[in-house]
């Protein structure tokens, strides 16, 4: 395959590009940071984000859209909220516009979204048929997904990602605290964490690219979501560290402002469509996923 990717230098993108290269596929990487991308992936075809894209999309057998401003890198000021929204909505719209001009048009677009689409709840269970929430992240995800509606000749698959576990990412913020014997659940500990191992995210993307029966929305989460308390105790067990008192919700709110809501309230999301399609998870359960990540040098 010849796959065009946006967001290829991000947490999921790096793993996807490496896997595609290992499988001897061609990769076209659209990036705002060509020097950084060239250092990470020597020999990959790079396209500057600010140049016309359509001529580079013609002849691609698939397109993967992963670009988006990180949501957990500080307080949600008005400027940061705008960046979070526009990096997804406008970036996706730009990609779809280029798709319509490409000759020939790529047959499939796999576009990321997030489980933030459903809003937050400590009691509800969500699947792909559940309605959207009404908070800021739910609105962002709705706009993001709406922008991904490509030409009729292009099959569109939207993957709503949960919290992705791998070296770095969300675990990269938790591991040093546990290593210092100061780890514990955040907030009440009863909020749900819908997680997925990064390898399974990459495998879902590959399945979406290759399987012509896949179309529409799929939850990219593991089949066994856990509470924050369960996650913290599993992490402590794998790292051979005690789990102390919960991290006060107020501390997180002071650090992240409105952005703390996602961590403090969470949501229980099930991947009914991937399971119904016969997709088999490499890491369906949390402890083996954590053991693999921490064993790889996180």
Coordinates of C-alpha atoms in Angstrom, one line a residue:
X1 CA 0.0 0.0 0.0
X2 CA 0.9 3.7 -0.4
X3 CA -0.5 5.5 2.7
X4 CA -0.6 9.2 3.3
X5 CA -0.6 10.3 7.0
X6 CA -1.2 13.5 8.9
X7 CA 0.0 13.5 12.5
X8 CA 2.6 10.9 11.8
X9 CA 5.1 12.4 14.3
X10 CA 2.6 12.1 17.2
X11 CA 2.2 9.4 19.8
X12 CA 0.1 7.1 17.7
X13 CA 1.5 8.3 14.3
X14 CA 5.0 7.3 15.1
X15 CA 4.0 3.7 15.9
X16 CA 1.8 3.5 12.7
X17 CA 4.6 4.8 10.4
X18 CA 7.1 2.4 11.9
X19 CA 4.7 -0.5 11.4
X20 CA 3.9 0.4 7.8
X21 CA 7.6 0.7 7.0
X22 CA 8.3 -2.7 8.6
X23 CA 5.6 -4.1 6.4
X24 CA 7.3 -2.6 3.3
X25 CA 4.4 -0.1 2.6
X26 CA 5.1 3.3 1.2
X27 CA 4.4 6.3 3.5
X28 CA 3.7 9.9 2.5
X29 CA 3.9 12.1 5.6
X30 CA 2.2 15.5 5.8
X31 CA 4.0 17.5 8.5
X32 CA 4.5 21.0 9.9
X33 CA 7.9 19.8 11.1
X34 CA 9.7 18.3 8.2
X35 CA 13.2 18.4 9.9
X36 CA 11.9 16.5 12.9
X37 CA 10.0 14.0 10.7
X38 CA 13.1 13.4 8.5
X39 CA 15.2 12.6 11.6
X40 CA 12.5 10.2 12.9
X41 CA 11.9 8.5 9.5
X42 CA 14.8 8.7 7.1
X43 CA 13.7 8.1 3.5
X44 CA 10.0 8.7 4.1
X45 CA 8.4 11.0 1.5
X46 CA 7.6 14.3 3.4
X47 CA 5.1 16.9 2.3
X48 CA 5.2 20.3 4.0
X49 CA 1.9 21.0 5.7
X50 CA 1.6 24.5 4.1
X51 CA 2.0 23.3 0.5
X52 CA -0.9 22.0 -1.8
X53 CA -1.7 18.4 -0.9
X54 CA -3.8 17.0 -3.7
X55 CA -1.0 16.2 -6.1
X56 CA 0.6 14.0 -3.3
X57 CA -2.6 12.2 -2.6
X58 CA -3.3 11.0 -6.1
X59 CA -2.4 7.3 -6.3
X60 CA -2.4 6.7 -2.6
X61 CA -4.3 3.5 -1.6
X62 CA -5.3 5.0 1.8
X63 CA -5.2 8.1 3.9
X64 CA -4.9 8.3 7.8
X65 CA -5.7 11.5 9.6
X66 CA -4.3 11.7 13.1
X67 CA -3.4 15.4 13.4
X68 CA -4.6 17.4 16.4
X69 CA -3.4 19.6 19.2
X70 CA -2.7 17.7 22.5
X71 CA -5.6 18.2 25.0
X72 CA -3.7 17.5 28.2
X73 CA -0.8 20.0 27.9
X74 CA -2.1 22.7 30.2
X75 CA -5.1 24.8 31.1
X76 CA -7.9 25.3 28.5
X77 CA -7.5 29.0 28.0
X78 CA -9.7 30.5 25.2
X79 CA -6.7 30.4 22.9
X80 CA -6.0 26.8 23.7
X81 CA -9.6 25.8 23.2
X82 CA -9.4 27.4 19.8
X83 CA -6.3 25.5 18.9
X84 CA -7.8 22.2 20.1
X85 CA -10.8 22.7 17.9
X86 CA -9.3 24.2 14.8
X87 CA -6.3 21.8 14.6
X88 CA -8.8 19.0 14.2
X89 CA -11.7 20.6 12.3
X90 CA -9.8 22.8 9.9
X91 CA -7.0 20.3 9.4
X92 CA -9.4 17.6 8.5
X93 CA -11.4 19.9 6.2
X94 CA -8.2 20.7 4.4
X95 CA -7.4 17.1 4.0
X96 CA -10.8 16.2 2.6
X97 CA -10.7 19.2 0.2
X98 CA -7.4 17.8 -1.1
X99 CA -9.0 14.4 -1.5
X100 CA -11.7 15.8 -3.7
X101 CA -9.0 17.2 -6.0
X102 CA -6.7 14.2 -6.1
X103 CA -6.5 12.1 -9.2
X104 CA -7.2 9.3 -8.7
X105 CA -9.1 9.8 -5.4
X106 CA -7.8 7.6 -2.6
X107 CA -10.4 4.8 -1.9
X108 CA -10.3 5.0 1.9
X109 CA -9.9 7.7 4.7
X110 CA -9.3 6.6 8.3
X111 CA -9.8 9.6 10.5
X112 CA -9.2 9.7 14.3
X113 CA -11.8 11.0 16.8
X114 CA -12.0 10.4 20.5
X115 CA -14.3 8.9 23.1
X116 CA -14.7 12.4 24.4
X117 CA -17.6 12.4 21.8
X118 CA -19.8 10.8 24.4
X119 CA -19.3 13.3 27.2
X120 CA -18.5 12.0 30.7
X121 CA -20.3 9.8 33.2
X122 CA -19.5 7.6 36.1
X123 CA -22.6 5.4 35.5
X124 CA -23.4 5.3 31.8
X125 CA -22.1 2.8 29.2
X126 CA -21.5 4.0 25.7
X127 CA -21.1 2.2 22.3
X128 CA -21.0 3.5 18.7
X129 CA -24.8 4.0 18.7
X130 CA -24.8 6.3 21.8
X131 CA -25.6 10.0 21.2
X132 CA -23.0 12.8 21.7
X133 CA -22.4 14.6 24.9
X134 CA -22.7 18.4 25.3
X135 CA -19.4 19.5 26.8
X136 CA -16.5 21.1 25.0
X137 CA -14.7 17.9 24.0
X138 CA -17.9 16.4 22.7
X139 CA -18.4 19.4 20.5
X140 CA -14.9 19.2 19.2
X141 CA -15.3 15.5 18.3
X142 CA -18.6 16.2 16.5
X143 CA -17.0 19.0 14.4
X144 CA -13.9 16.8 13.8
X145 CA -16.0 13.9 12.6
X146 CA -18.3 16.1 10.5
X147 CA -15.2 17.5 8.7
X148 CA -14.1 13.9 7.7
X149 CA -17.0 13.3 5.4
X150 CA -15.1 12.7 2.2
X151 CA -16.3 12.2 -1.4
X152 CA -18.8 9.4 -2.1
X153 CA -16.0 7.4 -3.8
X154 CA -13.9 7.3 -0.6
X155 CA -14.8 4.9 2.2
X156 CA -14.6 6.7 5.5
X157 CA -13.8 5.0 8.8
X158 CA -13.8 7.1 12.1
X159 CA -11.9 5.6 15.1
X160 CA -12.9 7.1 18.4
X161 CA -9.8 6.6 20.5
X162 CA -9.7 6.0 24.2
X163 CA -6.6 6.6 26.4
X164 CA -3.7 5.1 24.5
X165 CA -1.2 3.1 26.5
X166 CA 2.4 3.0 25.3
X167 CA 5.9 4.3 26.1
X168 CA 5.1 7.9 26.9
X169 CA 1.7 9.4 26.4
X170 CA -0.7 9.2 29.4
X171 CA 1.4 6.6 31.2
X172 CA 4.5 8.8 30.7
X173 CA 2.9 11.2 33.1
X174 CA 1.9 8.6 35.7
X175 CA 5.0 6.3 35.8
X176 CA 7.5 8.8 37.3
X177 CA 5.0 9.5 40.1
X178 CA 4.7 5.8 40.9
X179 CA 8.4 5.3 40.6
X180 CA 8.9 7.9 43.3
X181 CA 6.5 6.0 45.6
X182 CA 3.9 8.7 45.4
X183 CA 1.3 7.2 43.0
X184 CA -2.4 6.9 43.7
X185 CA -5.8 7.1 42.0
X186 CA -6.8 10.6 40.7
X187 CA -10.0 12.0 42.2
X188 CA -12.6 9.6 43.5
X189 CA -11.0 6.6 41.7
X190 CA -14.5 5.4 40.6
X191 CA -14.5 7.2 37.3
X192 CA -14.1 5.0 34.2
X193 CA -10.9 4.8 32.0
X194 CA -11.5 3.5 28.5
X195 CA -8.0 2.6 27.4
X196 CA -6.3 0.7 24.5
X197 CA -2.8 -0.5 23.9
X198 CA -1.0 1.5 21.2
X199 CA -0.3 -1.7 19.2
X200 CA -4.0 -2.4 19.0
X201 CA -4.7 1.1 17.8
X202 CA -2.2 0.5 14.9
X203 CA -3.8 -2.9 14.2
X204 CA -7.3 -1.3 14.1
X205 CA -6.0 1.4 11.6
X206 CA -4.5 -1.3 9.4
X207 CA -7.7 -3.3 9.5
X208 CA -9.7 -0.2 8.6
X209 CA -7.4 0.5 5.6
X210 CA -7.5 -3.1 4.3
X211 CA -11.1 -4.3 5.0
X212 CA -13.6 -2.9 2.5
X213 CA -16.4 -3.9 4.8
X214 CA -15.4 -1.4 7.5
X215 CA -17.2 1.9 7.2
X216 CA -18.5 4.5 9.7
X217 CA -17.6 4.8 13.4
X218 CA -15.7 2.3 15.5
X219 CA -14.7 2.7 19.1
X220 CA -10.9 2.2 19.4
X221 CA -10.9 1.1 23.0
X222 CA -10.1 -2.2 24.7
X223 CA -13.1 -4.5 25.5
X224 CA -12.4 -4.2 29.3
X225 CA -12.5 -0.6 30.5
X226 CA -11.5 -0.1 34.2
X227 CA -12.0 2.4 36.9
X228 CA -9.2 4.8 37.8
X229 CA -8.7 2.9 41.1
X230 CA -8.2 -0.4 39.2
X231 CA -5.8 1.3 36.8
X232 CA -3.7 2.8 39.7
X233 CA -3.6 -0.5 41.6
X234 CA -2.6 -2.5 38.5
X235 CA 0.1 0.1 37.7
X236 CA 1.4 -0.1 41.2
X237 CA 1.4 -3.9 41.1
X238 CA 3.3 -4.1 37.8
X239 CA 5.8 -1.5 39.0
X240 CA 6.1 -3.1 42.5
X241 CA 5.1 0.2 44.1
X242 CA 2.5 1.0 46.8
X243 CA -0.6 2.9 45.9
X244 CA -1.2 5.7 48.3
X245 CA -4.0 8.2 48.9
X246 CA -5.9 9.5 45.9
X247 CA -4.6 12.6 44.2
X248 CA -7.1 15.4 45.2
X249 CA -9.4 16.5 42.4
X250 CA -8.7 20.1 43.3
X251 CA -5.0 19.7 42.5
X252 CA -5.8 18.5 39.0
X253 CA -8.4 21.3 38.5
X254 CA -5.8 23.9 39.5
X255 CA -3.4 22.4 37.0
X256 CA -5.7 21.8 34.0
X257 CA -8.8 23.9 34.7
X258 CA -11.8 22.6 32.6
X259 CA -9.5 20.0 31.0
X260 CA -9.5 18.1 34.3
X261 CA -13.1 17.0 33.7
X262 CA -12.1 14.3 31.3
X263 CA -9.8 12.6 33.9
X264 CA -12.1 13.2 36.9
X265 CA -15.3 12.0 35.4
X266 CA -14.3 9.7 32.6
X267 CA -16.6 7.4 30.6
X268 CA -17.2 3.6 30.1
X269 CA -16.9 3.0 26.3
X270 CA -17.2 -0.5 24.7
X271 CA -15.9 -1.4 21.2
X272 CA -19.0 -3.2 20.0
X273 CA -18.3 -2.8 16.2
X274 CA -14.7 -4.0 16.2
X275 CA -15.7 -7.0 18.2
X276 CA -18.7 -7.7 16.0
X277 CA -16.3 -7.6 12.9
X278 CA -14.2 -10.3 14.4
X279 CA -11.3 -8.1 15.4
X280 CA -9.1 -9.8 18.0
X281 CA -7.2 -7.6 20.5
X282 CA -3.6 -8.4 21.3
X283 CA -4.1 -6.7 24.7
X284 CA -7.8 -7.0 25.8
X285 CA -6.9 -6.9 29.5
X286 CA -5.1 -4.1 31.4
X287 CA -2.3 -5.9 33.4
X288 CA -0.7 -7.6 30.3
X289 CA -0.9 -4.3 28.5
X290 CA 0.9 -2.5 31.3
X291 CA 3.5 -5.3 31.6
X292 CA 4.3 -5.0 27.9
X293 CA 4.6 -1.2 28.0
X294 CA 6.7 -1.0 31.1
X295 CA 8.8 -3.9 29.9
X296 CA 9.6 -1.9 26.7
X297 CA 11.4 0.8 28.7
X298 CA 8.6 3.3 29.4

